Amino acid sequence: MSHLLMSPLRYLPLLMACLSFPAAADGTKAPAHWPSMEPARQVSNAAAAPLLATARAGKRVVAVGDHGVILLSDDGASFRQAKAVPVRTLLTTLQFVDARHGYAAGHDGVVLATQDGGETWTLLRATPGLEQPILAMHFDSLEHGIAVGLYGWAIETHDAGRTWTDLAIASRESNDRHLLHMFATARGSLFVVGEGGTIYRSTDRGKSWEGTTTGGKGSLWHGLGLSDGTLLVCGMRGHLYRSSDDGKTWHAVDAHTTQSLTGIAELADGSVAVVGMGGTVLTSKDRAKTFTRVERAGQEALTAVLADGARPLLVSMSGPLAVDRPTKP
C-alpha cells in the first residue's frame, strides 16, 4: 500500500488525505471490497459534514464533501442529504448544467451524474487504486466536460461522462503541477488554475491551451468570471488577482489578510464575496478593485461561497454556515 498525503492547509481540495491502494483493474467497475465504492450512508449529522464545493441547481443549493455526502437545500437554510449516492469517497467538485442535470467528482477518479436536481446520483466513472483524484471539472454542455487533478492530469468527455480520454493542458515546463480549479468566463474562455501560480487559458473549448501568470508563486485554489467580464483568482497566503482583459494580464489586489482564500461569489447586487481560512470573508462593492475584510467569530475553515441573493451562503469544514453569525474586523 502506498500513500499520497497532502497538508490540509497547503492544498485545500485534498483536505482528506489522498490514499492510494494497490492498482485496481482498468475501467469503471470497482471491486466489492473497496469501502469508498459502497453507497453513501444516510447519517443523522450530515449537515455537519466537511464540505468542499457548492452549486445551484435552479433555485436549489447543492453541496458535496466527505464520505460521499451530498446536501440539498431548497431555502438556503435547512439542508437534507441526497436520497441516493453510490460512493463514500471524498467529493471535491460540483456543477449543474441546468436545474436537473449536474455532475460531481472527486477522489478515486469518481464522476457522478444526476438528472433530478441532486436527489439521486449514478456512477459514471471510478478508478480506485490510482493516484488520480479529480479536483475540479467544467461542463460547457450536457455532453462535453473536462476534469483535472494531480500532476497536470486532465481528462475529457464528449458523451456526458460515459467515456473519458486523456487531455494535454499543461506545458512541458510545468506539466507536473497540480491543477486545482476550473472556471469559464462570459466570453467563453476556459481557465485552469493550480499549484505555483499556474494558470492555463483556452478560447476553443479546451482544444488548445496557453499559459499565463499572475507573477506570483503561490498556488491558486479558485477563480471566477464576473458578469462584467472581470476575472478573479485567489489562493494561498491571501493572494488575490484581478484581470480586465479576459485573463491575458493579472494585477494583485490587496486582500488585507495572509489567510489562504478558497472561494469567490458574485452576489445579486453586484458585490463580490471571497472566503478563506480562519473565517475570512472579504467583500467588494467596486467590481473587485478593493476589498474589506471581516473575520467570523468561529474562525471556521471556509471552503466555498455561493450567492444567496445579495447575501453569501458559506460552506465549511463543519458544514453550511449561517451568514449572520457575528463577525469582527
Tab-separated table of C-alpha atoms in Angstrom:
chain	number	residue	atom	x	y	z
A	1	MET	CA	0.000	0.000	0.000
A	2	SER	CA	1.290	3.429	-0.917
A	3	HIS	CA	0.048	6.746	0.394
A	4	LEU	CA	-0.173	10.242	-1.035
A	5	LEU	CA	-0.648	12.687	1.807
A	6	MET	CA	-1.240	16.400	1.324
A	7	SER	CA	-1.279	19.063	4.026
A	8	PRO	CA	-4.828	20.386	4.552
A	9	LEU	CA	-3.616	23.975	4.579
A	10	ARG	CA	-1.399	23.604	1.553
A	11	TYR	CA	-3.852	22.028	-0.843
A	12	LEU	CA	-7.406	22.514	0.310
A	13	PRO	CA	-9.015	20.241	-2.301
A	14	LEU	CA	-7.012	17.387	-0.761
A	15	LEU	CA	-8.167	18.090	2.787
A	16	MET	CA	-8.730	14.430	3.431
A	17	ALA	CA	-5.523	12.503	2.773
A	18	CYS	CA	-5.434	11.072	-0.746
A	19	LEU	CA	-4.971	7.369	-0.018
A	20	SER	CA	-3.702	5.069	-2.764
A	21	PHE	CA	-4.100	1.312	-2.725
A	22	PRO	CA	-2.769	-1.437	-4.998
A	23	ALA	CA	-3.813	-0.751	-8.569
A	24	ALA	CA	-7.333	-1.832	-9.445
A	25	ALA	CA	-8.494	-3.244	-12.729
A	26	ASP	CA	-8.970	-0.740	-15.545
A	27	GLY	CA	-12.460	0.648	-16.129
A	28	THR	CA	-15.277	1.900	-14.003
A	29	LYS	CA	-16.153	-1.297	-12.123
A	30	ALA	CA	-14.773	-1.220	-8.596
A	31	PRO	CA	-14.002	-4.369	-6.578
A	32	ALA	CA	-16.618	-5.008	-3.909
A	33	HIS	CA	-14.082	-4.698	-1.083
A	34	TRP	CA	-13.351	-1.035	-1.802
A	35	PRO	CA	-15.155	0.813	1.017
A	36	SER	CA	-15.174	4.108	-0.891
A	37	MET	CA	-17.137	2.443	-3.690
A	38	GLU	CA	-20.007	1.487	-1.393
A	39	PRO	CA	-23.148	3.668	-1.307
A	40	ALA	CA	-23.025	6.700	0.972
A	41	ARG	CA	-24.866	6.170	4.250
A	42	GLN	CA	-27.760	8.292	5.427
A	43	VAL	CA	-26.431	9.889	8.615
A	44	SER	CA	-28.102	11.979	11.276
A	45	ASN	CA	-25.425	14.707	11.271
A	46	ALA	CA	-24.888	15.013	7.508
A	47	ALA	CA	-25.317	18.802	7.709
A	48	ALA	CA	-22.131	18.938	9.824
A	49	ALA	CA	-20.032	17.005	7.298
A	50	PRO	CA	-16.921	18.650	5.806
A	51	LEU	CA	-17.967	20.288	2.538
A	52	LEU	CA	-15.696	21.348	-0.325
A	53	ALA	CA	-17.940	22.620	-3.119
A	54	THR	CA	-21.403	24.060	-3.694
A	55	ALA	CA	-23.530	24.968	-6.701
A	56	ARG	CA	-27.080	25.870	-7.672
A	57	ALA	CA	-29.499	23.506	-9.375
A	58	GLY	CA	-32.027	26.117	-10.385
A	59	LYS	CA	-33.169	27.589	-7.059
A	60	ARG	CA	-31.840	24.620	-5.086
A	61	VAL	CA	-28.481	24.706	-3.291
A	62	VAL	CA	-26.358	21.554	-3.559
A	63	ALA	CA	-23.107	20.923	-1.660
A	64	VAL	CA	-20.675	17.986	-1.700
A	65	GLY	CA	-17.959	16.788	0.635
A	66	ASP	CA	-16.514	13.931	2.641
A	67	HIS	CA	-17.795	10.328	2.697
A	68	GLY	CA	-19.946	10.897	-0.391
A	69	VAL	CA	-22.195	13.310	1.485
A	70	ILE	CA	-24.331	15.443	-0.837
A	71	LEU	CA	-26.583	18.016	0.794
A	72	LEU	CA	-29.628	19.730	-0.704
A	73	SER	CA	-31.448	22.886	0.374
A	74	ASP	CA	-34.491	24.491	-1.190
A	75	ASP	CA	-34.442	27.515	1.124
A	76	GLY	CA	-30.705	28.107	1.671
A	77	ALA	CA	-31.127	27.461	5.397
A	78	SER	CA	-32.198	23.871	6.072
A	79	PHE	CA	-30.248	21.021	4.471
A	80	ARG	CA	-31.013	17.353	3.885
A	81	GLN	CA	-28.986	14.501	2.480
A	82	ALA	CA	-29.473	13.321	-1.110
A	83	LYS	CA	-31.552	10.150	-1.344
A	84	ALA	CA	-29.020	8.001	-3.203
A	85	VAL	CA	-25.263	8.467	-3.716
A	86	PRO	CA	-23.359	5.377	-4.957
A	87	VAL	CA	-19.971	6.154	-3.347
A	88	ARG	CA	-18.447	7.118	0.017
A	89	THR	CA	-15.387	8.808	-1.411
A	90	LEU	CA	-14.454	12.473	-0.876
A	91	LEU	CA	-16.243	14.658	-3.430
A	92	THR	CA	-14.315	17.796	-4.354
A	93	THR	CA	-16.142	19.485	-7.228
A	94	LEU	CA	-19.707	20.068	-8.413
A	95	GLN	CA	-21.505	21.665	-11.352
A	96	PHE	CA	-25.066	21.857	-12.663
A	97	VAL	CA	-25.683	22.456	-16.352
A	98	ASP	CA	-29.355	23.196	-15.678
A	99	ALA	CA	-31.803	22.801	-12.800
A	100	ARG	CA	-31.953	18.999	-13.119
A	101	HIS	CA	-28.714	17.837	-14.731
A	102	GLY	CA	-25.458	18.005	-12.792
A	103	TYR	CA	-22.110	16.343	-12.200
A	104	ALA	CA	-19.982	15.758	-9.110
A	105	ALA	CA	-16.481	14.314	-8.928
A	106	GLY	CA	-13.684	13.588	-6.509
A	107	HIS	CA	-11.239	11.032	-5.183
A	108	ASP	CA	-10.862	7.567	-6.735
A	109	GLY	CA	-11.416	9.259	-10.119
A	110	VAL	CA	-15.130	9.275	-9.375
A	111	VAL	CA	-17.608	11.097	-11.623
A	112	LEU	CA	-21.284	11.104	-10.645
A	113	ALA	CA	-24.309	12.395	-12.539
A	114	THR	CA	-27.818	13.437	-11.538
A	115	GLN	CA	-30.912	14.047	-13.637
A	116	ASP	CA	-33.288	15.076	-10.845
A	117	GLY	CA	-31.661	18.121	-9.283
A	118	GLY	CA	-29.354	16.151	-6.996
A	119	GLU	CA	-31.873	13.834	-5.328
A	120	THR	CA	-30.269	10.687	-6.779
A	121	TRP	CA	-26.879	10.095	-8.405
A	122	THR	CA	-25.379	7.463	-10.708
A	123	LEU	CA	-21.717	6.449	-11.048
A	124	LEU	CA	-20.198	7.238	-14.452
A	125	ARG	CA	-16.510	6.709	-13.741
A	126	ALA	CA	-14.247	5.347	-10.989
A	127	THR	CA	-10.596	4.272	-10.846
A	128	PRO	CA	-9.952	3.196	-7.231
A	129	GLY	CA	-6.313	2.345	-6.642
A	130	LEU	CA	-4.911	5.016	-8.938
A	131	GLU	CA	-3.490	8.271	-7.553
A	132	GLN	CA	-5.794	10.329	-9.772
A	133	PRO	CA	-8.325	12.246	-7.683
A	134	ILE	CA	-10.421	14.705	-9.661
A	135	LEU	CA	-10.035	18.131	-8.071
A	136	ALA	CA	-12.050	20.269	-10.489
A	137	MET	CA	-14.197	19.982	-13.591
A	138	HIS	CA	-16.189	22.086	-16.027
A	139	PHE	CA	-19.009	21.139	-18.396
A	140	ASP	CA	-19.982	23.633	-21.099
A	141	SER	CA	-22.895	21.413	-22.195
A	142	LEU	CA	-24.552	18.216	-21.051
A	143	GLU	CA	-22.198	16.224	-23.254
A	144	HIS	CA	-18.825	17.986	-23.125
A	145	GLY	CA	-16.761	18.296	-19.965
A	146	ILE	CA	-13.169	18.441	-18.727
A	147	ALA	CA	-11.811	17.271	-15.366
A	148	VAL	CA	-8.366	17.930	-13.851
A	149	GLY	CA	-6.279	16.770	-10.904
A	150	LEU	CA	-2.821	15.968	-9.600
A	151	TYR	CA	0.437	16.386	-11.537
A	152	GLY	CA	-1.143	18.117	-14.539
A	153	TRP	CA	-3.519	15.234	-15.221
A	154	ALA	CA	-6.652	16.043	-17.237
A	155	ILE	CA	-9.405	14.083	-18.981
A	156	GLU	CA	-12.248	14.998	-21.337
A	157	THR	CA	-15.647	13.584	-22.236
A	158	HIS	CA	-17.855	14.186	-25.264
A	159	ASP	CA	-20.686	11.827	-24.294
A	160	ALA	CA	-21.997	13.143	-20.948
A	161	GLY	CA	-19.344	11.383	-18.892
A	162	ARG	CA	-19.821	7.832	-20.154
A	163	THR	CA	-16.295	7.698	-21.603
A	164	TRP	CA	-13.203	9.826	-20.971
A	165	THR	CA	-9.904	10.369	-22.782
A	166	ASP	CA	-6.663	11.973	-21.628
A	167	LEU	CA	-6.228	15.671	-22.380
A	168	ALA	CA	-2.976	17.649	-22.525
A	169	ILE	CA	-3.302	21.037	-20.792
A	170	ALA	CA	-0.012	21.773	-19.059
A	171	SER	CA	3.102	22.941	-20.888
A	172	ARG	CA	6.231	20.824	-20.822
A	173	GLU	CA	7.896	23.083	-18.243
A	174	SER	CA	5.061	22.745	-15.714
A	175	ASN	CA	3.272	19.541	-16.654
A	176	ASP	CA	3.609	18.073	-13.154
A	177	ARG	CA	1.866	20.889	-11.278
A	178	HIS	CA	-1.410	20.096	-9.551
A	179	LEU	CA	-4.479	21.555	-11.297
A	180	LEU	CA	-6.918	22.725	-8.618
A	181	HIS	CA	-9.824	24.651	-10.135
A	182	MET	CA	-11.607	25.406	-13.412
A	183	PHE	CA	-13.915	28.249	-14.407
A	184	ALA	CA	-15.356	29.823	-17.545
A	185	THR	CA	-15.922	33.468	-18.455
A	186	ALA	CA	-18.787	35.351	-20.077
A	187	ARG	CA	-16.710	35.415	-23.280
A	188	GLY	CA	-16.486	31.634	-23.323
A	189	SER	CA	-12.833	31.372	-22.306
A	190	LEU	CA	-11.969	28.464	-20.018
A	191	PHE	CA	-9.367	28.679	-17.243
A	192	VAL	CA	-7.499	26.132	-15.150
A	193	VAL	CA	-5.564	27.360	-12.089
A	194	GLY	CA	-3.330	25.481	-9.709
A	195	GLU	CA	-0.034	24.899	-7.985
A	196	GLY	CA	2.702	27.530	-8.085
A	197	GLY	CA	0.515	30.228	-9.614
A	198	THR	CA	-0.284	28.071	-12.632
A	199	ILE	CA	-2.930	29.486	-14.996
A	200	TYR	CA	-3.955	27.953	-18.327
A	201	ARG	CA	-6.418	29.573	-20.728
A	202	SER	CA	-8.383	28.114	-23.641
A	203	THR	CA	-10.578	30.009	-26.093
A	204	ASP	CA	-11.663	26.944	-28.109
A	205	ARG	CA	-13.470	24.737	-25.564
A	206	GLY	CA	-10.293	23.094	-24.377
A	207	LYS	CA	-8.821	22.058	-27.714
A	208	SER	CA	-5.713	24.185	-27.154
A	209	TRP	CA	-4.252	25.921	-24.107
A	210	GLU	CA	-1.868	28.762	-23.400
A	211	GLY	CA	-0.086	29.506	-20.169
A	212	THR	CA	-0.301	32.828	-18.394
A	213	THR	CA	0.816	34.040	-14.993
A	214	THR	CA	-0.081	36.401	-12.182
A	215	GLY	CA	3.588	36.976	-11.469
A	216	GLY	CA	3.188	35.296	-8.078
A	217	LYS	CA	4.323	31.840	-6.965
A	218	GLY	CA	1.536	30.963	-4.537
A	219	SER	CA	-0.840	28.177	-5.530
A	220	LEU	CA	-4.268	29.261	-6.771
A	221	TRP	CA	-7.327	27.494	-5.397
A	222	HIS	CA	-10.277	29.220	-7.048
A	223	GLY	CA	-11.328	31.574	-9.820
A	224	LEU	CA	-14.460	33.258	-11.133
A	225	GLY	CA	-15.559	35.280	-14.129
A	226	LEU	CA	-17.832	38.154	-13.065
A	227	SER	CA	-20.819	39.283	-15.116
A	228	ASP	CA	-18.999	42.394	-16.400
A	229	GLY	CA	-16.046	40.355	-17.713
A	230	THR	CA	-13.741	40.937	-14.744
A	231	LEU	CA	-11.841	37.815	-13.646
A	232	LEU	CA	-10.647	36.975	-10.126
A	233	VAL	CA	-8.365	34.220	-8.880
A	234	CYS	CA	-7.334	33.557	-5.288
A	235	GLY	CA	-5.247	31.150	-3.278
A	236	MET	CA	-2.547	30.622	-0.708
A	237	ARG	CA	-1.493	33.279	1.827
A	238	GLY	CA	-4.188	35.742	0.799
A	239	HIS	CA	-3.109	36.010	-2.828
A	240	LEU	CA	-5.842	37.658	-4.902
A	241	TYR	CA	-5.510	38.757	-8.526
A	242	ARG	CA	-7.791	40.593	-10.948
A	243	SER	CA	-7.912	40.687	-14.754
A	244	SER	CA	-9.901	43.009	-17.003
A	245	ASP	CA	-8.676	41.603	-20.343
A	246	ASP	CA	-10.008	38.023	-20.216
A	247	GLY	CA	-7.023	36.678	-18.330
A	248	LYS	CA	-4.228	37.946	-20.569
A	249	THR	CA	-2.758	40.025	-17.731
A	250	TRP	CA	-3.310	39.980	-13.978
A	251	HIS	CA	-2.907	42.554	-11.206
A	252	ALA	CA	-2.643	41.926	-7.469
A	253	VAL	CA	-5.494	43.086	-5.221
A	254	ASP	CA	-4.932	43.734	-1.518
A	255	ALA	CA	-6.880	41.108	0.452
A	256	HIS	CA	-5.829	42.545	3.843
A	257	THR	CA	-5.008	39.021	5.057
A	258	THR	CA	-2.458	36.240	4.809
A	259	GLN	CA	-5.128	33.596	5.295
A	260	SER	CA	-5.468	31.312	2.271
A	261	LEU	CA	-8.520	32.087	0.133
A	262	THR	CA	-10.753	29.323	-1.169
A	263	GLY	CA	-13.901	30.627	-2.874
A	264	ILE	CA	-15.428	33.562	-4.766
A	265	ALA	CA	-19.040	34.528	-5.500
A	266	GLU	CA	-20.763	37.428	-7.241
A	267	LEU	CA	-23.911	38.459	-5.381
A	268	ALA	CA	-27.207	39.698	-6.802
A	269	ASP	CA	-26.398	43.356	-6.050
A	270	GLY	CA	-23.111	43.157	-7.976
A	271	SER	CA	-20.910	42.922	-4.899
A	272	VAL	CA	-18.252	40.222	-4.630
A	273	ALA	CA	-17.520	37.899	-1.714
A	274	VAL	CA	-14.277	35.968	-1.205
A	275	VAL	CA	-13.858	33.447	1.629
A	276	GLY	CA	-10.986	31.523	3.159
A	277	MET	CA	-9.301	30.000	6.150
A	278	GLY	CA	-9.734	31.331	9.674
A	279	GLY	CA	-13.281	32.521	8.992
A	280	THR	CA	-12.046	35.117	6.486
A	281	VAL	CA	-14.729	36.907	4.476
A	282	LEU	CA	-13.786	39.663	2.000
A	283	THR	CA	-16.360	41.911	0.326
A	284	SER	CA	-16.091	44.350	-2.568
A	285	LYS	CA	-18.558	46.954	-3.789
A	286	ASP	CA	-16.479	48.198	-6.735
A	287	ARG	CA	-16.199	45.183	-9.035
A	288	ALA	CA	-13.341	43.605	-7.083
A	289	LYS	CA	-10.997	46.589	-7.258
A	290	THR	CA	-10.840	46.909	-3.459
A	291	PHE	CA	-11.970	44.698	-0.590
A	292	THR	CA	-12.827	44.995	3.076
A	293	ARG	CA	-12.207	42.089	5.447
A	294	VAL	CA	-14.041	40.619	8.397
A	295	GLU	CA	-13.234	37.503	10.382
A	296	ARG	CA	-16.031	35.245	11.565
A	297	ALA	CA	-16.074	34.738	15.313
A	298	GLY	CA	-15.857	30.966	14.923
A	299	GLN	CA	-12.815	31.257	12.625
A	300	GLU	CA	-14.113	28.340	10.593
A	301	ALA	CA	-12.222	26.906	7.643
A	302	LEU	CA	-14.443	28.268	4.869
A	303	THR	CA	-14.207	26.155	1.731
A	304	ALA	CA	-16.702	27.717	-0.705
A	305	VAL	CA	-19.245	30.507	-1.100
A	306	LEU	CA	-22.414	30.772	-3.175
A	307	ALA	CA	-24.645	33.744	-3.890
A	308	ASP	CA	-27.909	33.690	-1.949
A	309	GLY	CA	-29.480	36.784	-3.450
A	310	ALA	CA	-27.470	39.717	-2.102
A	311	ARG	CA	-26.018	37.609	0.724
A	312	PRO	CA	-23.241	34.997	0.646
A	313	LEU	CA	-24.068	31.406	1.562
A	314	LEU	CA	-20.992	29.912	3.223
A	315	VAL	CA	-19.885	26.283	3.401
A	316	SER	CA	-17.057	24.979	5.523
A	317	MET	CA	-15.256	22.025	7.009
A	318	SER	CA	-18.122	21.872	9.516
A	319	GLY	CA	-20.993	22.123	7.042
A	320	PRO	CA	-23.154	25.031	5.810
A	321	LEU	CA	-22.988	28.175	7.931
A	322	ALA	CA	-25.452	30.940	8.724
A	323	VAL	CA	-24.407	34.224	7.122
A	324	ASP	CA	-25.487	36.334	10.081
A	325	ARG	CA	-23.020	34.888	12.592
A	326	PRO	CA	-21.215	37.742	14.422
A	327	THR	CA	-18.017	38.892	12.762
A	328	LYS	CA	-15.134	41.128	13.705
A	329	PRO	CA	-12.860	43.294	11.526
